[in-house]
mmCIF file with all atom_site columns, C-alpha atoms in Angstrom:
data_model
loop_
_atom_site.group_PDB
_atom_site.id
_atom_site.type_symbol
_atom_site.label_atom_id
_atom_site.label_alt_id
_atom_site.label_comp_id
_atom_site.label_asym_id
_atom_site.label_entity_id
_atom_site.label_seq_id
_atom_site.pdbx_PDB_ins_code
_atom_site.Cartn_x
_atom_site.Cartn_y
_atom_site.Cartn_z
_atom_site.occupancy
_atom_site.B_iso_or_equiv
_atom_site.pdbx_formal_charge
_atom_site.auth_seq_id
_atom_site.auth_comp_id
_atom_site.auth_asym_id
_atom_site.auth_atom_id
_atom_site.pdbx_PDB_model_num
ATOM 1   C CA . UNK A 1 1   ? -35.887 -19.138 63.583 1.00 0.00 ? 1   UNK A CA 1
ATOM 2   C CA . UNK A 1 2   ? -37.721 -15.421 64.738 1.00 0.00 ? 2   UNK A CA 1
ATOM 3   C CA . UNK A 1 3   ? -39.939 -14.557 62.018 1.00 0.00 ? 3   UNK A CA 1
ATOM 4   C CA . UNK A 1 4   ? -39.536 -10.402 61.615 1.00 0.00 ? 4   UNK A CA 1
ATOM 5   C CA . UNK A 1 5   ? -42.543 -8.488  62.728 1.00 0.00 ? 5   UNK A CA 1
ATOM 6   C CA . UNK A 1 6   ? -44.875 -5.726  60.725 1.00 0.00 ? 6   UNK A CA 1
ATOM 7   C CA . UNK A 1 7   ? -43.003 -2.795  62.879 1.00 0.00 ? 7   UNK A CA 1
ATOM 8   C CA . UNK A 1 8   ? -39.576 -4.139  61.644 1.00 0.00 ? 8   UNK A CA 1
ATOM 9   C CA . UNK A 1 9   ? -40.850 -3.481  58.288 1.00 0.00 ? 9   UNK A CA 1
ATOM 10  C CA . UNK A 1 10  ? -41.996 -0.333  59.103 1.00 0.00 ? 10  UNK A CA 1
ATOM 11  C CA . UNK A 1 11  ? -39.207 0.997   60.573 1.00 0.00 ? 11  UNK A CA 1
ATOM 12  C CA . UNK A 1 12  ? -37.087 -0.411  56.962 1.00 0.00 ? 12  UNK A CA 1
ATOM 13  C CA . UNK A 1 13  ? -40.379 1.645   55.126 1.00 0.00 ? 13  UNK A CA 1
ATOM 14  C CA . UNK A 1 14  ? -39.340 4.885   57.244 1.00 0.00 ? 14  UNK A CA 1
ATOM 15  C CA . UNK A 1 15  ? -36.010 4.644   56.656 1.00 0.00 ? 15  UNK A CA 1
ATOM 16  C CA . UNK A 1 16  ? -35.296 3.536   53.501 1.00 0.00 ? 16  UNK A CA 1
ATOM 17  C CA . UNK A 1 17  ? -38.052 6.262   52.827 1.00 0.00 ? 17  UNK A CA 1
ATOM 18  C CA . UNK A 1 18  ? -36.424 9.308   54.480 1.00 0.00 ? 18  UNK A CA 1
ATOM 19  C CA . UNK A 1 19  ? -32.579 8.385   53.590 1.00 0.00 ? 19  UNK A CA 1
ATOM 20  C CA . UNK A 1 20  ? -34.428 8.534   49.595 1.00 0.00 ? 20  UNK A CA 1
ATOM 21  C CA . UNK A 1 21  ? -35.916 11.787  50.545 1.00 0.00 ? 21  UNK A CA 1
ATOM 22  C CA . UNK A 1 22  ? -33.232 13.339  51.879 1.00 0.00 ? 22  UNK A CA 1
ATOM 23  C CA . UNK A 1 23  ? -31.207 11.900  48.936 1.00 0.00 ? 23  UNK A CA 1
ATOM 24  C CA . UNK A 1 24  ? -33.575 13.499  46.562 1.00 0.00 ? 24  UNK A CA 1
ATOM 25  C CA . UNK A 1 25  ? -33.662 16.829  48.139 1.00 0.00 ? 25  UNK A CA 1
ATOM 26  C CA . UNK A 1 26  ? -29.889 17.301  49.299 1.00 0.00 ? 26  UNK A CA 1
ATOM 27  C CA . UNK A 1 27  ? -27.971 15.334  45.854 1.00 0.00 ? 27  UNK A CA 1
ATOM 28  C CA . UNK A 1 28  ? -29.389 17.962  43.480 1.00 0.00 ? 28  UNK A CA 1
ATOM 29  C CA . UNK A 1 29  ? -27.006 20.189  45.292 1.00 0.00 ? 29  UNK A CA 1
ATOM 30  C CA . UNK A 1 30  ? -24.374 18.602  45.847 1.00 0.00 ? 30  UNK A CA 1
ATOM 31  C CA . UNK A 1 31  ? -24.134 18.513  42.189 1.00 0.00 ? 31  UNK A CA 1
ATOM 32  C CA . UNK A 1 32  ? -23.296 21.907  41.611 1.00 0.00 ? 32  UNK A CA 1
ATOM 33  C CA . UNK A 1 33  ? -20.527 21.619  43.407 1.00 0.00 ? 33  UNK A CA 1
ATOM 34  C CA . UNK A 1 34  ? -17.042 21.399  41.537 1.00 0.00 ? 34  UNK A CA 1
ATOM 35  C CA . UNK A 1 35  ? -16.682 17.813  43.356 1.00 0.00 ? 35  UNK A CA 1
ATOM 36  C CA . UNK A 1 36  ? -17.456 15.517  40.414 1.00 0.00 ? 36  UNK A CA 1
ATOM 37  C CA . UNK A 1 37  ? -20.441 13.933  41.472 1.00 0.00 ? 37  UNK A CA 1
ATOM 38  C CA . UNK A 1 38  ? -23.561 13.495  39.335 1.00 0.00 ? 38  UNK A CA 1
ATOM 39  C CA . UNK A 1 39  ? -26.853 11.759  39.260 1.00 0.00 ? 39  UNK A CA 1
ATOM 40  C CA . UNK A 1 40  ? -27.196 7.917   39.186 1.00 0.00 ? 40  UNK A CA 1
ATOM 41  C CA . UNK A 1 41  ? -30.561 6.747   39.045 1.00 0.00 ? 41  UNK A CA 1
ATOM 42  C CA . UNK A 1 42  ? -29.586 3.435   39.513 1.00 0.00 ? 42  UNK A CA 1
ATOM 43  C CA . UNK A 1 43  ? -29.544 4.356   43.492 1.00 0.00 ? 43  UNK A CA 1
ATOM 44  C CA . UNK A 1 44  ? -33.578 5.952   43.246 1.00 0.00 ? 44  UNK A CA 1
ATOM 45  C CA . UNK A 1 45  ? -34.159 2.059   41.584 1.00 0.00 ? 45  UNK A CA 1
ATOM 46  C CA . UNK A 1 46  ? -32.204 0.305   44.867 1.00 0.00 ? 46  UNK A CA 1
ATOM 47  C CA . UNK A 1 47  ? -34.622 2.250   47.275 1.00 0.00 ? 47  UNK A CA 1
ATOM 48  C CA . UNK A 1 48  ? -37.877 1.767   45.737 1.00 0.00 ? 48  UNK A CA 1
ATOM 49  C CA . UNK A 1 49  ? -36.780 -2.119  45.574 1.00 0.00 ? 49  UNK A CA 1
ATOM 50  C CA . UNK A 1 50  ? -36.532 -1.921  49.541 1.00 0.00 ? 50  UNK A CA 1
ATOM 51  C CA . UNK A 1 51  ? -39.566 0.521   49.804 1.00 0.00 ? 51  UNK A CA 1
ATOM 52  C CA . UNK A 1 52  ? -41.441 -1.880  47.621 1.00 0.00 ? 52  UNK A CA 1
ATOM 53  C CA . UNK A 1 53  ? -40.453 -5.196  49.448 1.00 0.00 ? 53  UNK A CA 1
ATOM 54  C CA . UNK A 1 54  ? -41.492 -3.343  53.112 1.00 0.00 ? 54  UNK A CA 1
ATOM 55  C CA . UNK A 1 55  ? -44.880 -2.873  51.541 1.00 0.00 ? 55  UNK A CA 1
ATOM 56  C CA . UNK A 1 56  ? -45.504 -6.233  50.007 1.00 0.00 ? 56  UNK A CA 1
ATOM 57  C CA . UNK A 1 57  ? -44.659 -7.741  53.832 1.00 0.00 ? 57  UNK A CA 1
ATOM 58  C CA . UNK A 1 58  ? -47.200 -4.927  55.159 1.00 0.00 ? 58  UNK A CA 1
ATOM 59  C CA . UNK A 1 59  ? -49.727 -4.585  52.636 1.00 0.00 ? 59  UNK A CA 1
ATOM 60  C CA . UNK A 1 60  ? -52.058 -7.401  53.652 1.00 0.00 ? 60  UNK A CA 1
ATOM 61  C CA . UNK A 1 61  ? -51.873 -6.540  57.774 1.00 0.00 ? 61  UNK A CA 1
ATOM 62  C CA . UNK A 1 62  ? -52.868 -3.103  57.233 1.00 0.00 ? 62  UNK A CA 1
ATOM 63  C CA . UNK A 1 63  ? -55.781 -1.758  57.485 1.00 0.00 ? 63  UNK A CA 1
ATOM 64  C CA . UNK A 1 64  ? -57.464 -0.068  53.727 1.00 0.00 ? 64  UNK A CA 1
ATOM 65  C CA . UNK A 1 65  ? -56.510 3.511   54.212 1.00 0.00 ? 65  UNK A CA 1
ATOM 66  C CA . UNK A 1 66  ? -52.683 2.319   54.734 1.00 0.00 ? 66  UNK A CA 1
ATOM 67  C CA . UNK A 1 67  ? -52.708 0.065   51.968 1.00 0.00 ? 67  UNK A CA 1
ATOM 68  C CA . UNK A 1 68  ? -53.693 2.623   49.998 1.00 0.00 ? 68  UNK A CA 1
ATOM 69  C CA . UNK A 1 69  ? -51.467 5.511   51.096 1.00 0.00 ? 69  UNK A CA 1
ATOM 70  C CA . UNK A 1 70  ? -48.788 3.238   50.289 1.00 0.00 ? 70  UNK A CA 1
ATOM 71  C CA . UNK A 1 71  ? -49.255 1.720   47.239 1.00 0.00 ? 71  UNK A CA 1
ATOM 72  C CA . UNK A 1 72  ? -49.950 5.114   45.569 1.00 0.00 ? 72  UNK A CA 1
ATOM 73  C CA . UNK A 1 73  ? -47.178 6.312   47.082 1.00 0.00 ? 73  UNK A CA 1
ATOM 74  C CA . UNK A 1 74  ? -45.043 3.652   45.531 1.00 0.00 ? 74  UNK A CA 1
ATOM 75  C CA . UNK A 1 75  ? -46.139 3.722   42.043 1.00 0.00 ? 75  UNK A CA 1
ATOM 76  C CA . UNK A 1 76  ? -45.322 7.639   42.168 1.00 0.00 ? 76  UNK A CA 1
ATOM 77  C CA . UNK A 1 77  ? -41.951 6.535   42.794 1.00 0.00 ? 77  UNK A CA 1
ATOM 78  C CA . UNK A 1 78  ? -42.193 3.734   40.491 1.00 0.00 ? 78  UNK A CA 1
ATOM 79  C CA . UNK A 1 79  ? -43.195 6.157   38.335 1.00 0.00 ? 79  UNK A CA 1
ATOM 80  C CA . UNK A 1 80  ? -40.452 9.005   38.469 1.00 0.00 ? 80  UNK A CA 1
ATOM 81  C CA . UNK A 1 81  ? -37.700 5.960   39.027 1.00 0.00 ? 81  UNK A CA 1
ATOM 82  C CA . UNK A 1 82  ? -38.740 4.584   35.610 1.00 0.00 ? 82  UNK A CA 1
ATOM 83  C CA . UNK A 1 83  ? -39.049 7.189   33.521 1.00 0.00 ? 83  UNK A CA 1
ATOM 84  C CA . UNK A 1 84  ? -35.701 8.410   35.161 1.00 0.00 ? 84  UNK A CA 1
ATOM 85  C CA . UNK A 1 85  ? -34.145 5.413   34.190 1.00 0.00 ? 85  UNK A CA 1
ATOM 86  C CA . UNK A 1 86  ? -35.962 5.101   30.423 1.00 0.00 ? 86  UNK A CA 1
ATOM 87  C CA . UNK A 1 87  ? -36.690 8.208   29.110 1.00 0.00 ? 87  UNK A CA 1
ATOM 88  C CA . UNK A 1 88  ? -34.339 10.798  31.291 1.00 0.00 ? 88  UNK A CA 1
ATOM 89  C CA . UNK A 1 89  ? -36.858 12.703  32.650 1.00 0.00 ? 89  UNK A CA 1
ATOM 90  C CA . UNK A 1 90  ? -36.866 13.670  36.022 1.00 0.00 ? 90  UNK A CA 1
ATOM 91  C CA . UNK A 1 91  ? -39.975 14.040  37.837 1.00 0.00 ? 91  UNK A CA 1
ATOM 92  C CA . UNK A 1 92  ? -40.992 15.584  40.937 1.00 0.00 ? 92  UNK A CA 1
ATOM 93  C CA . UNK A 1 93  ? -43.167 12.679  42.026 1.00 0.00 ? 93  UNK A CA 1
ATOM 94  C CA . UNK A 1 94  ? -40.596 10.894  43.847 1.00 0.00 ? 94  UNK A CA 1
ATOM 95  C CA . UNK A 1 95  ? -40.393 13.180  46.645 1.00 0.00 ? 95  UNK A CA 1
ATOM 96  C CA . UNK A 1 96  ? -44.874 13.329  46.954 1.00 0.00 ? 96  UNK A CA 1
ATOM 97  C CA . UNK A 1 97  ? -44.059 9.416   46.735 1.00 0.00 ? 97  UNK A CA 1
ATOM 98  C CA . UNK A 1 98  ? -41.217 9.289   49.307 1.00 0.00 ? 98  UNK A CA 1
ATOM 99  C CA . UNK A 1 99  ? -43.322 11.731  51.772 1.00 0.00 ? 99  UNK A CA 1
ATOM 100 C CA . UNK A 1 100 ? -46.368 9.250   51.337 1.00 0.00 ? 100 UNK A CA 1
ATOM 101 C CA . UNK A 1 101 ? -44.601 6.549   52.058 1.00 0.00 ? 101 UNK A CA 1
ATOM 102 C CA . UNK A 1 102 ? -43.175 8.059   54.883 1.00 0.00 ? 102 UNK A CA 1
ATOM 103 C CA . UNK A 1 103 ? -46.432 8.552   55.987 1.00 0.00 ? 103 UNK A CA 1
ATOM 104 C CA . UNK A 1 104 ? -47.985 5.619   55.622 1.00 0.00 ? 104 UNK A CA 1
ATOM 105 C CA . UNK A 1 105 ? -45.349 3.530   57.006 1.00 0.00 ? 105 UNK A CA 1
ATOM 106 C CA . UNK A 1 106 ? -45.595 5.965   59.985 1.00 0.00 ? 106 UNK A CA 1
ATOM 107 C CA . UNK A 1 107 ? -49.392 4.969   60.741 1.00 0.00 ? 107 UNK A CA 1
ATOM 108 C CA . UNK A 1 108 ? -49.032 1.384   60.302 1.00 0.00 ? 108 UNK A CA 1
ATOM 109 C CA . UNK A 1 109 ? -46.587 1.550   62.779 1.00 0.00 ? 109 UNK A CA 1
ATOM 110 C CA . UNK A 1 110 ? -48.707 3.564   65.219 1.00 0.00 ? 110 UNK A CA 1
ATOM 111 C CA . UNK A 1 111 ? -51.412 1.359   64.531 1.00 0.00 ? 111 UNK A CA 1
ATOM 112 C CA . UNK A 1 112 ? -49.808 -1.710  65.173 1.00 0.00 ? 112 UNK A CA 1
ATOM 113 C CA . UNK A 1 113 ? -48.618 -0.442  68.392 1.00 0.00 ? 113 UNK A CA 1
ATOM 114 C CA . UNK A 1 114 ? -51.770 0.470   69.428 1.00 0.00 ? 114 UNK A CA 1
ATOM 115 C CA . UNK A 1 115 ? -53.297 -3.229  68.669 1.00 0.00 ? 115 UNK A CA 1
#
Protein backbone atom coordinates (compact mmCIF):
# COMPACT_ATOMS: atom_id res chain seq x y z
CA UNK A 1 0.00 0.00 0.00
CA UNK A 2 1.78 3.77 -1.07
CA UNK A 3 1.84 5.71 1.97
CA UNK A 4 0.86 9.60 0.75
CA UNK A 5 3.73 11.99 0.92
CA UNK A 6 4.12 15.61 2.87
CA UNK A 7 3.63 17.45 -0.75
CA UNK A 8 0.30 15.52 -1.23
CA UNK A 9 -0.76 17.14 1.86
CA UNK A 10 0.32 20.25 0.86
CA UNK A 11 -1.15 20.48 -2.22
CA UNK A 12 -4.85 19.30 -0.13
CA UNK A 13 -3.54 22.48 2.44
CA UNK A 14 -3.41 24.84 -0.80
CA UNK A 15 -6.39 23.84 -2.08
CA UNK A 16 -8.74 23.23 0.33
CA UNK A 17 -7.22 26.67 1.50
CA UNK A 18 -7.82 28.78 -1.64
CA UNK A 19 -11.32 27.07 -2.75
CA UNK A 20 -12.26 28.49 1.31
CA UNK A 21 -10.83 31.77 0.36
CA UNK A 22 -12.31 32.25 -2.63
CA UNK A 23 -15.54 30.94 -1.00
CA UNK A 24 -15.24 33.55 1.63
CA UNK A 25 -14.55 36.40 -0.60
CA UNK A 26 -16.91 35.61 -3.71
CA UNK A 27 -20.30 33.93 -1.45
CA UNK A 28 -20.85 37.25 0.33
CA UNK A 29 -21.88 38.36 -3.08
CA UNK A 30 -23.49 36.06 -4.44
CA UNK A 31 -25.86 36.63 -1.70
CA UNK A 32 -27.20 39.73 -2.78
CA UNK A 33 -28.30 38.36 -5.60
CA UNK A 34 -32.17 37.60 -5.98
CA UNK A 35 -31.02 33.76 -6.45
CA UNK A 36 -31.93 32.38 -3.02
CA UNK A 37 -28.77 31.47 -1.71
CA UNK A 38 -27.53 32.31 1.79
CA UNK A 39 -24.78 31.56 4.19
CA UNK A 40 -24.17 28.04 5.65
CA UNK A 41 -21.47 27.86 7.96
CA UNK A 42 -21.64 24.38 8.12
CA UNK A 43 -19.38 24.46 4.71
CA UNK A 44 -16.48 27.08 6.60
CA UNK A 45 -16.63 23.89 9.44
CA UNK A 46 -16.04 21.07 6.37
CA UNK A 47 -12.87 23.07 5.21
CA UNK A 48 -11.15 23.78 8.33
CA UNK A 49 -11.74 19.86 9.09
CA UNK A 50 -9.58 19.19 5.81
CA UNK A 51 -7.26 22.25 6.48
CA UNK A 52 -6.83 20.92 9.96
CA UNK A 53 -6.20 17.16 9.05
CA UNK A 54 -3.36 18.46 6.19
CA UNK A 55 -1.66 20.12 9.11
CA UNK A 56 -1.75 17.42 11.70
CA UNK A 57 0.02 15.01 8.75
CA UNK A 58 2.56 18.08 8.21
CA UNK A 59 3.02 19.58 11.44
CA UNK A 60 5.76 17.34 12.81
CA UNK A 61 8.00 17.28 9.24
CA UNK A 62 8.12 20.90 9.11
CA UNK A 63 10.46 22.89 10.08
CA UNK A 64 9.38 25.68 13.38
CA UNK A 65 8.56 28.71 11.35
CA UNK A 66 5.95 26.46 9.24
CA UNK A 67 4.54 24.89 12.11
CA UNK A 68 3.89 27.95 13.37
CA UNK A 69 2.49 29.87 10.39
CA UNK A 70 0.10 27.17 10.27
CA UNK A 71 -1.20 26.47 13.38
CA UNK A 72 -1.98 30.18 13.98
CA UNK A 73 -3.40 30.28 10.92
CA UNK A 74 -5.76 27.51 11.80
CA UNK A 75 -6.99 28.56 15.08
CA UNK A 76 -7.95 32.01 13.30
CA UNK A 77 -10.15 29.95 11.33
CA UNK A 78 -11.05 27.82 14.13
CA UNK A 79 -11.79 30.80 15.59
CA UNK A 80 -14.17 32.74 13.09
CA UNK A 81 -15.72 29.02 12.12
CA UNK A 82 -16.80 28.67 15.77
CA UNK A 83 -18.07 31.63 16.74
CA UNK A 84 -19.87 31.57 13.25
CA UNK A 85 -21.39 28.52 14.11
CA UNK A 86 -22.17 29.45 18.12
CA UNK A 87 -22.68 32.83 18.55
CA UNK A 88 -23.50 34.22 14.76
CA UNK A 89 -20.87 36.42 14.48
CA UNK A 90 -18.94 36.67 11.56
CA UNK A 91 -15.42 37.48 11.72
CA UNK A 92 -12.91 38.60 9.38
CA UNK A 93 -10.24 36.22 10.64
CA UNK A 94 -11.02 33.49 8.39
CA UNK A 95 -9.74 35.04 5.38
CA UNK A 96 -6.00 36.31 7.54
CA UNK A 97 -6.40 32.45 8.50
CA UNK A 98 -7.10 31.06 5.00
CA UNK A 99 -4.20 33.44 3.46
CA UNK A 100 -1.79 31.99 6.24
CA UNK A 101 -2.50 28.83 5.57
CA UNK A 102 -2.09 29.32 2.12
CA UNK A 103 1.11 30.43 2.89
CA UNK A 104 2.42 28.15 4.94
CA UNK A 105 1.36 25.20 3.09
CA UNK A 106 3.09 26.98 0.14
CA UNK A 107 6.66 26.90 1.94
CA UNK A 108 6.47 23.51 3.22
CA UNK A 109 5.99 22.52 -0.09
CA UNK A 110 8.94 24.50 -1.47
CA UNK A 111 10.89 23.28 1.24
CA UNK A 112 10.30 19.83 0.84
CA UNK A 113 11.16 20.07 -2.71
CA UNK A 114 14.19 21.57 -2.09
CA UNK A 115 15.32 18.63 0.51
Amino acid sequence: MKKFTTPFYDILGISSATICLVHCLVFPLLTILPIGLSHNPFIDLIFAVMGLFAIFKIINKSSLLISTILVISMALIWISVLSELFLEIHLDLIFIGGIGMIIGHFLNYKNHKQS
